[in-house]
Amino acid sequence: ARAIGVEVALAGAKHITIVNRSENRGHELTALLNDKTPAEAIFENWEGDYSVAVGVDVVINATSIGLYPDVDARLALNLESLTADMVVADVIPNPPRTNLIKDAEARGCNPKNARATPEVHDALAGREIRIQCAQTHGSGRMRTRTKGQTRVEQYIDRVRVGRRCPAGANPQ
């Protein structure tokens, strides 16, 4: 979710809502985005079936819900809140057609799977973005680097001066 939030902000999203079951992790990511990117980020606690707000352009699932072998799993998401003018993206690579992608298609949305990252990136500039991210496994901490920066902070600094990470590098 951190890398996605940073990329979305650097792609030009004006507003990002982080939705997370873990209040600490959600506030940590929101603070990082507000401190290190031009986007305005807010946090919403994910309790029960989450309803996407009216006016949201892009919904991104940054959870592992639906990843093989648990392909029947579903997000706690009010599908009625998805509208036909939304881009709905899922980061799950396997299977490529998750339940979220199928549900988004049924609602008339513009669904994008993990293989459509460039298309999603191009759709972000100047839009209100809502990122769906659930509690992660492990400590939830970012590793620190020699300068005391996280990898995401170093990545942001490199992007700001025009030095992007090498292809395939993971800024998380």
JSON list of C-alpha atoms in Angstrom, two decimals:
[
{"chain": "A", "resi": 1, "resn": "ALA", "atom": "CA", "xyz": [0.00, 0.00, 0.00]},
{"chain": "A", "resi": 2, "resn": "ARG", "atom": "CA", "xyz": [2.90, 2.39, 0.70]},
{"chain": "A", "resi": 3, "resn": "ALA", "atom": "CA", "xyz": [4.40, 2.04, -2.74]},
{"chain": "A", "resi": 4, "resn": "ILE", "atom": "CA", "xyz": [0.98, 2.37, -4.36]},
{"chain": "A", "resi": 5, "resn": "GLY", "atom": "CA", "xyz": [0.15, 5.46, -2.31]},
{"chain": "A", "resi": 6, "resn": "VAL", "atom": "CA", "xyz": [3.45, 7.09, -3.23]},
{"chain": "A", "resi": 7, "resn": "GLU", "atom": "CA", "xyz": [3.12, 6.26, -6.93]},
{"chain": "A", "resi": 8, "resn": "VAL", "atom": "CA", "xyz": [-0.48, 7.50, -7.01]},
{"chain": "A", "resi": 9, "resn": "ALA", "atom": "CA", "xyz": [0.58, 10.77, -5.35]},
{"chain": "A", "resi": 10, "resn": "LEU", "atom": "CA", "xyz": [3.54, 11.24, -7.67]},
{"chain": "A", "resi": 11, "resn": "ALA", "atom": "CA", "xyz": [1.32, 10.47, -10.67]},
{"chain": "A", "resi": 12, "resn": "GLY", "atom": "CA", "xyz": [-0.65, 13.60, -9.82]},
{"chain": "A", "resi": 13, "resn": "ALA", "atom": "CA", "xyz": [-3.55, 12.50, -7.61]},
{"chain": "A", "resi": 14, "resn": "LYS", "atom": "CA", "xyz": [-4.81, 15.50, -5.66]},
{"chain": "A", "resi": 15, "resn": "HIS", "atom": "CA", "xyz": [-6.58, 13.60, -2.88]},
{"chain": "A", "resi": 16, "resn": "ILE", "atom": "CA", "xyz": [-5.96, 10.12, -1.49]},
{"chain": "A", "resi": 17, "resn": "THR", "atom": "CA", "xyz": [-8.04, 8.37, 1.13]},
{"chain": "A", "resi": 18, "resn": "ILE", "atom": "CA", "xyz": [-6.29, 5.52, 2.91]},
{"chain": "A", "resi": 19, "resn": "VAL", "atom": "CA", "xyz": [-8.77, 2.93, 4.17]},
{"chain": "A", "resi": 20, "resn": "ASN", "atom": "CA", "xyz": [-7.22, 0.45, 6.59]},
{"chain": "A", "resi": 21, "resn": "ARG", "atom": "CA", "xyz": [-8.29, -1.89, 9.38]},
{"chain": "A", "resi": 22, "resn": "SER", "atom": "CA", "xyz": [-5.17, -0.94, 11.35]},
{"chain": "A", "resi": 23, "resn": "GLU", "atom": "CA", "xyz": [-5.47, 2.62, 12.61]},
{"chain": "A", "resi": 24, "resn": "ASN", "atom": "CA", "xyz": [-1.72, 2.89, 13.32]},
{"chain": "A", "resi": 25, "resn": "ARG", "atom": "CA", "xyz": [-0.70, 1.70, 9.85]},
{"chain": "A", "resi": 26, "resn": "GLY", "atom": "CA", "xyz": [-3.31, 3.87, 8.17]},
{"chain": "A", "resi": 27, "resn": "HIS", "atom": "CA", "xyz": [-2.17, 7.00, 10.03]},
{"chain": "A", "resi": 28, "resn": "GLU", "atom": "CA", "xyz": [1.49, 6.15, 9.34]},
{"chain": "A", "resi": 29, "resn": "LEU", "atom": "CA", "xyz": [0.86, 5.96, 5.59]},
{"chain": "A", "resi": 30, "resn": "THR", "atom": "CA", "xyz": [-1.30, 9.09, 5.61]},
{"chain": "A", "resi": 31, "resn": "ALA", "atom": "CA", "xyz": [1.44, 11.03, 7.42]},
{"chain": "A", "resi": 32, "resn": "LEU", "atom": "CA", "xyz": [4.08, 9.81, 4.96]},
{"chain": "A", "resi": 33, "resn": "LEU", "atom": "CA", "xyz": [1.98, 10.89, 1.97]},
{"chain": "A", "resi": 34, "resn": "ASN", "atom": "CA", "xyz": [1.18, 14.31, 3.48]},
{"chain": "A", "resi": 35, "resn": "ASP", "atom": "CA", "xyz": [4.79, 14.94, 4.51]},
{"chain": "A", "resi": 36, "resn": "LYS", "atom": "CA", "xyz": [6.56, 13.68, 1.39]},
{"chain": "A", "resi": 37, "resn": "THR", "atom": "CA", "xyz": [4.18, 14.19, -1.56]},
{"chain": "A", "resi": 38, "resn": "PRO", "atom": "CA", "xyz": [2.03, 17.02, -2.93]},
{"chain": "A", "resi": 39, "resn": "ALA", "atom": "CA", "xyz": [-1.19, 14.99, -2.50]},
{"chain": "A", "resi": 40, "resn": "GLU", "atom": "CA", "xyz": [-3.61, 15.54, 0.38]},
{"chain": "A", "resi": 41, "resn": "ALA", "atom": "CA", "xyz": [-4.11, 12.24, 2.20]},
{"chain": "A", "resi": 42, "resn": "ILE", "atom": "CA", "xyz": [-6.69, 11.37, 4.83]},
{"chain": "A", "resi": 43, "resn": "PHE", "atom": "CA", "xyz": [-7.35, 8.16, 6.78]},
{"chain": "A", "resi": 44, "resn": "GLU", "atom": "CA", "xyz": [-10.61, 6.27, 7.24]},
{"chain": "A", "resi": 45, "resn": "ASN", "atom": "CA", "xyz": [-10.92, 3.23, 9.48]},
{"chain": "A", "resi": 46, "resn": "TRP", "atom": "CA", "xyz": [-12.20, 0.15, 7.65]},
{"chain": "A", "resi": 47, "resn": "GLU", "atom": "CA", "xyz": [-15.00, -1.38, 9.70]},
{"chain": "A", "resi": 48, "resn": "GLY", "atom": "CA", "xyz": [-17.57, -3.71, 8.19]},
{"chain": "A", "resi": 49, "resn": "ASP", "atom": "CA", "xyz": [-18.50, -3.27, 4.54]},
{"chain": "A", "resi": 50, "resn": "TYR", "atom": "CA", "xyz": [-16.77, -0.10, 3.38]},
{"chain": "A", "resi": 51, "resn": "SER", "atom": "CA", "xyz": [-18.74, 2.29, 1.14]},
{"chain": "A", "resi": 52, "resn": "VAL", "atom": "CA", "xyz": [-16.78, 4.30, -1.39]},
{"chain": "A", "resi": 53, "resn": "ALA", "atom": "CA", "xyz": [-17.68, 7.99, -1.24]},
{"chain": "A", "resi": 54, "resn": "VAL", "atom": "CA", "xyz": [-19.52, 9.75, -4.05]},
{"chain": "A", "resi": 55, "resn": "GLY", "atom": "CA", "xyz": [-17.13, 11.53, -6.41]},
{"chain": "A", "resi": 56, "resn": "VAL", "atom": "CA", "xyz": [-14.23, 9.11, -6.11]},
{"chain": "A", "resi": 57, "resn": "ASP", "atom": "CA", "xyz": [-12.62, 8.42, -9.49]},
{"chain": "A", "resi": 58, "resn": "VAL", "atom": "CA", "xyz": [-10.33, 5.48, -8.75]},
{"chain": "A", "resi": 59, "resn": "VAL", "atom": "CA", "xyz": [-10.53, 2.65, -6.21]},
{"chain": "A", "resi": 60, "resn": "ILE", "atom": "CA", "xyz": [-7.41, 0.53, -5.70]},
{"chain": "A", "resi": 61, "resn": "ASN", "atom": "CA", "xyz": [-7.38, -2.70, -3.73]},
{"chain": "A", "resi": 62, "resn": "ALA", "atom": "CA", "xyz": [-3.92, -2.98, -2.15]},
{"chain": "A", "resi": 63, "resn": "THR", "atom": "CA", "xyz": [-4.76, -6.03, -0.03]},
{"chain": "A", "resi": 64, "resn": "SER", "atom": "CA", "xyz": [-3.98, -9.70, -0.57]},
{"chain": "A", "resi": 65, "resn": "ILE", "atom": "CA", "xyz": [-7.68, -10.57, -0.38]},
{"chain": "A", "resi": 66, "resn": "GLY", "atom": "CA", "xyz": [-8.50, -12.85, -3.32]},
{"chain": "A", "resi": 67, "resn": "LEU", "atom": "CA", "xyz": [-4.91, -13.97, -3.94]},
{"chain": "A", "resi": 68, "resn": "TYR", "atom": "CA", "xyz": [-4.44, -17.61, -4.92]},
{"chain": "A", "resi": 69, "resn": "PRO", "atom": "CA", "xyz": [-5.25, -20.04, -3.32]},
{"chain": "A", "resi": 70, "resn": "ASP", "atom": "CA", "xyz": [-8.00, -18.05, -1.55]},
{"chain": "A", "resi": 71, "resn": "VAL", "atom": "CA", "xyz": [-9.62, -17.02, -4.83]},
{"chain": "A", "resi": 72, "resn": "ASP", "atom": "CA", "xyz": [-13.16, -17.03, -3.43]},
{"chain": "A", "resi": 73, "resn": "ALA", "atom": "CA", "xyz": [-12.37, -14.36, -0.80]},
{"chain": "A", "resi": 74, "resn": "ARG", "atom": "CA", "xyz": [-14.14, -11.02, -1.11]},
{"chain": "A", "resi": 75, "resn": "LEU", "atom": "CA", "xyz": [-13.35, -7.55, 0.17]},
{"chain": "A", "resi": 76, "resn": "ALA", "atom": "CA", "xyz": [-15.64, -6.14, 2.84]},
{"chain": "A", "resi": 77, "resn": "LEU", "atom": "CA", "xyz": [-16.88, -3.59, 0.34]},
{"chain": "A", "resi": 78, "resn": "ASN", "atom": "CA", "xyz": [-20.36, -2.25, -0.34]},
{"chain": "A", "resi": 79, "resn": "LEU", "atom": "CA", "xyz": [-20.54, -3.02, -4.06]},
{"chain": "A", "resi": 80, "resn": "GLU", "atom": "CA", "xyz": [-23.52, -0.67, -4.43]},
{"chain": "A", "resi": 81, "resn": "SER", "atom": "CA", "xyz": [-21.09, 2.21, -3.76]},
{"chain": "A", "resi": 82, "resn": "LEU", "atom": "CA", "xyz": [-19.13, 1.43, -6.96]},
{"chain": "A", "resi": 83, "resn": "THR", "atom": "CA", "xyz": [-20.31, 3.52, -9.90]},
{"chain": "A", "resi": 84, "resn": "ALA", "atom": "CA", "xyz": [-19.84, 3.21, -13.65]},
{"chain": "A", "resi": 85, "resn": "ASP", "atom": "CA", "xyz": [-17.55, 6.25, -13.81]},
{"chain": "A", "resi": 86, "resn": "MET", "atom": "CA", "xyz": [-14.96, 4.66, -11.46]},
{"chain": "A", "resi": 87, "resn": "VAL", "atom": "CA", "xyz": [-11.74, 2.92, -12.37]},
{"chain": "A", "resi": 88, "resn": "VAL", "atom": "CA", "xyz": [-11.45, -0.08, -10.03]},
{"chain": "A", "resi": 89, "resn": "ALA", "atom": "CA", "xyz": [-7.98, -1.61, -9.82]},
{"chain": "A", "resi": 90, "resn": "ASP", "atom": "CA", "xyz": [-6.83, -4.75, -8.03]},
{"chain": "A", "resi": 91, "resn": "VAL", "atom": "CA", "xyz": [-3.15, -5.46, -7.35]},
{"chain": "A", "resi": 92, "resn": "ILE", "atom": "CA", "xyz": [-3.72, -9.22, -7.13]},
{"chain": "A", "resi": 93, "resn": "PRO", "atom": "CA", "xyz": [-1.77, -10.87, -10.00]},
{"chain": "A", "resi": 94, "resn": "ASN", "atom": "CA", "xyz": [-3.13, -14.41, -9.54]},
{"chain": "A", "resi": 95, "resn": "PRO", "atom": "CA", "xyz": [-5.87, -14.85, -10.48]},
{"chain": "A", "resi": 96, "resn": "PRO", "atom": "CA", "xyz": [-5.96, -11.92, -12.91]},
{"chain": "A", "resi": 97, "resn": "ARG", "atom": "CA", "xyz": [-9.77, -11.75, -12.68]},
{"chain": "A", "resi": 98, "resn": "THR", "atom": "CA", "xyz": [-10.45, -11.47, -8.96]},
{"chain": "A", "resi": 99, "resn": "ASN", "atom": "CA", "xyz": [-13.92, -11.20, -7.47]},
{"chain": "A", "resi": 100, "resn": "LEU", "atom": "CA", "xyz": [-13.35, -7.43, -7.19]},
{"chain": "A", "resi": 101, "resn": "ILE", "atom": "CA", "xyz": [-12.62, -7.20, -10.93]},
{"chain": "A", "resi": 102, "resn": "LYS", "atom": "CA", "xyz": [-15.70, -9.31, -11.74]},
{"chain": "A", "resi": 103, "resn": "ASP", "atom": "CA", "xyz": [-17.89, -7.26, -9.38]},
{"chain": "A", "resi": 104, "resn": "ALA", "atom": "CA", "xyz": [-16.58, -3.99, -10.84]},
{"chain": "A", "resi": 105, "resn": "GLU", "atom": "CA", "xyz": [-17.40, -5.21, -14.36]},
{"chain": "A", "resi": 106, "resn": "ALA", "atom": "CA", "xyz": [-20.92, -6.16, -13.25]},
{"chain": "A", "resi": 107, "resn": "ARG", "atom": "CA", "xyz": [-21.41, -2.64, -11.82]},
{"chain": "A", "resi": 108, "resn": "GLY", "atom": "CA", "xyz": [-20.27, -1.06, -15.11]},
{"chain": "A", "resi": 109, "resn": "CYS", "atom": "CA", "xyz": [-16.95, 0.21, -13.73]},
{"chain": "A", "resi": 110, "resn": "ASN", "atom": "CA", "xyz": [-13.69, 0.32, -15.67]},
{"chain": "A", "resi": 111, "resn": "PRO", "atom": "CA", "xyz": [-11.81, -2.60, -14.03]},
{"chain": "A", "resi": 112, "resn": "LYS", "atom": "CA", "xyz": [-8.02, -2.92, -14.15]},
{"chain": "A", "resi": 113, "resn": "ASN", "atom": "CA", "xyz": [-6.07, -5.91, -12.90]},
{"chain": "A", "resi": 114, "resn": "ALA", "atom": "CA", "xyz": [-2.44, -6.00, -11.72]},
{"chain": "A", "resi": 115, "resn": "ARG", "atom": "CA", "xyz": [-1.22, -6.31, -15.30]},
{"chain": "A", "resi": 116, "resn": "ALA", "atom": "CA", "xyz": [-2.82, -2.98, -16.27]},
{"chain": "A", "resi": 117, "resn": "THR", "atom": "CA", "xyz": [-0.58, -0.84, -14.04]},
{"chain": "A", "resi": 118, "resn": "PRO", "atom": "CA", "xyz": [0.47, 1.60, -16.83]},
{"chain": "A", "resi": 119, "resn": "GLU", "atom": "CA", "xyz": [-3.18, 2.21, -17.73]},
{"chain": "A", "resi": 120, "resn": "VAL", "atom": "CA", "xyz": [-4.06, 2.88, -14.10]},
{"chain": "A", "resi": 121, "resn": "HIS", "atom": "CA", "xyz": [-1.05, 5.18, -13.73]},
{"chain": "A", "resi": 122, "resn": "ASP", "atom": "CA", "xyz": [-2.18, 7.24, -16.74]},
{"chain": "A", "resi": 123, "resn": "ALA", "atom": "CA", "xyz": [-5.73, 7.53, -15.35]},
{"chain": "A", "resi": 124, "resn": "LEU", "atom": "CA", "xyz": [-4.60, 9.09, -12.05]},
{"chain": "A", "resi": 125, "resn": "ALA", "atom": "CA", "xyz": [-3.49, 12.63, -12.82]},
{"chain": "A", "resi": 126, "resn": "GLY", "atom": "CA", "xyz": [-5.66, 15.21, -11.08]},
{"chain": "A", "resi": 127, "resn": "ARG", "atom": "CA", "xyz": [-8.14, 12.69, -9.75]},
{"chain": "A", "resi": 128, "resn": "GLU", "atom": "CA", "xyz": [-9.48, 11.83, -6.33]},
{"chain": "A", "resi": 129, "resn": "ILE", "atom": "CA", "xyz": [-8.06, 8.46, -5.41]},
{"chain": "A", "resi": 130, "resn": "ARG", "atom": "CA", "xyz": [-9.27, 6.06, -2.75]},
{"chain": "A", "resi": 131, "resn": "ILE", "atom": "CA", "xyz": [-6.90, 3.27, -1.80]},
{"chain": "A", "resi": 132, "resn": "GLN", "atom": "CA", "xyz": [-8.30, 0.21, -0.09]},
{"chain": "A", "resi": 133, "resn": "CYS", "atom": "CA", "xyz": [-5.64, -1.37, 2.11]},
{"chain": "A", "resi": 134, "resn": "ALA", "atom": "CA", "xyz": [-6.14, -3.97, 4.80]},
{"chain": "A", "resi": 135, "resn": "GLN", "atom": "CA", "xyz": [-3.97, -4.86, 7.73]},
{"chain": "A", "resi": 136, "resn": "THR", "atom": "CA", "xyz": [-0.67, -6.24, 6.52]},
{"chain": "A", "resi": 137, "resn": "HIS", "atom": "CA", "xyz": [1.19, -9.22, 7.91]},
{"chain": "A", "resi": 138, "resn": "GLY", "atom": "CA", "xyz": [4.35, -8.84, 9.98]},
{"chain": "A", "resi": 139, "resn": "SER", "atom": "CA", "xyz": [5.46, -5.78, 11.89]},
{"chain": "A", "resi": 140, "resn": "GLY", "atom": "CA", "xyz": [4.09, -3.26, 9.37]},
{"chain": "A", "resi": 141, "resn": "ARG", "atom": "CA", "xyz": [7.28, -1.21, 9.77]},
{"chain": "A", "resi": 142, "resn": "MET", "atom": "CA", "xyz": [9.35, 0.10, 6.92]},
{"chain": "A", "resi": 143, "resn": "ARG", "atom": "CA", "xyz": [13.02, -0.78, 7.05]},
{"chain": "A", "resi": 144, "resn": "THR", "atom": "CA", "xyz": [15.34, 2.14, 7.63]},
{"chain": "A", "resi": 145, "resn": "ARG", "atom": "CA", "xyz": [18.29, 2.94, 5.39]},
{"chain": "A", "resi": 146, "resn": "THR", "atom": "CA", "xyz": [21.76, 4.24, 6.15]},
{"chain": "A", "resi": 147, "resn": "LYS", "atom": "CA", "xyz": [20.57, 7.86, 6.06]},
{"chain": "A", "resi": 148, "resn": "GLY", "atom": "CA", "xyz": [17.72, 7.00, 8.43]},
{"chain": "A", "resi": 149, "resn": "GLN", "atom": "CA", "xyz": [15.20, 7.16, 5.60]},
{"chain": "A", "resi": 150, "resn": "THR", "atom": "CA", "xyz": [12.77, 4.45, 4.64]},
{"chain": "A", "resi": 151, "resn": "ARG", "atom": "CA", "xyz": [13.04, 3.01, 1.16]},
{"chain": "A", "resi": 152, "resn": "VAL", "atom": "CA", "xyz": [9.86, 4.88, 0.19]},
{"chain": "A", "resi": 153, "resn": "GLU", "atom": "CA", "xyz": [11.33, 8.19, 1.42]},
{"chain": "A", "resi": 154, "resn": "GLN", "atom": "CA", "xyz": [14.54, 7.55, -0.53]},
{"chain": "A", "resi": 155, "resn": "TYR", "atom": "CA", "xyz": [12.44, 6.67, -3.59]},
{"chain": "A", "resi": 156, "resn": "ILE", "atom": "CA", "xyz": [10.45, 9.90, -3.28]},
{"chain": "A", "resi": 157, "resn": "ASP", "atom": "CA", "xyz": [13.66, 11.92, -2.98]},
{"chain": "A", "resi": 158, "resn": "ARG", "atom": "CA", "xyz": [15.08, 10.23, -6.11]},
{"chain": "A", "resi": 159, "resn": "VAL", "atom": "CA", "xyz": [11.90, 10.90, -8.08]},
{"chain": "A", "resi": 160, "resn": "ARG", "atom": "CA", "xyz": [11.88, 14.57, -7.04]},
{"chain": "A", "resi": 161, "resn": "VAL", "atom": "CA", "xyz": [15.35, 15.05, -8.51]},
{"chain": "A", "resi": 162, "resn": "GLY", "atom": "CA", "xyz": [14.59, 12.95, -11.57]},
{"chain": "A", "resi": 163, "resn": "ARG", "atom": "CA", "xyz": [16.43, 9.76, -10.60]},
{"chain": "A", "resi": 164, "resn": "ARG", "atom": "CA", "xyz": [13.85, 6.98, -10.60]},
{"chain": "A", "resi": 165, "resn": "CYS", "atom": "CA", "xyz": [14.54, 3.60, -9.08]},
{"chain": "A", "resi": 166, "resn": "PRO", "atom": "CA", "xyz": [15.92, 0.99, -11.47]},
{"chain": "A", "resi": 167, "resn": "ALA", "atom": "CA", "xyz": [13.37, -1.12, -13.32]},
{"chain": "A", "resi": 168, "resn": "GLY", "atom": "CA", "xyz": [11.98, -3.77, -11.05]},
{"chain": "A", "resi": 169, "resn": "ALA", "atom": "CA", "xyz": [13.07, -2.02, -7.87]},
{"chain": "A", "resi": 170, "resn": "ASN", "atom": "CA", "xyz": [10.55, -2.18, -5.05]},
{"chain": "A", "resi": 171, "resn": "PRO", "atom": "CA", "xyz": [10.38, 1.09, -3.05]},
{"chain": "A", "resi": 172, "resn": "GLN", "atom": "CA", "xyz": [8.59, -0.54, -0.08]}
]
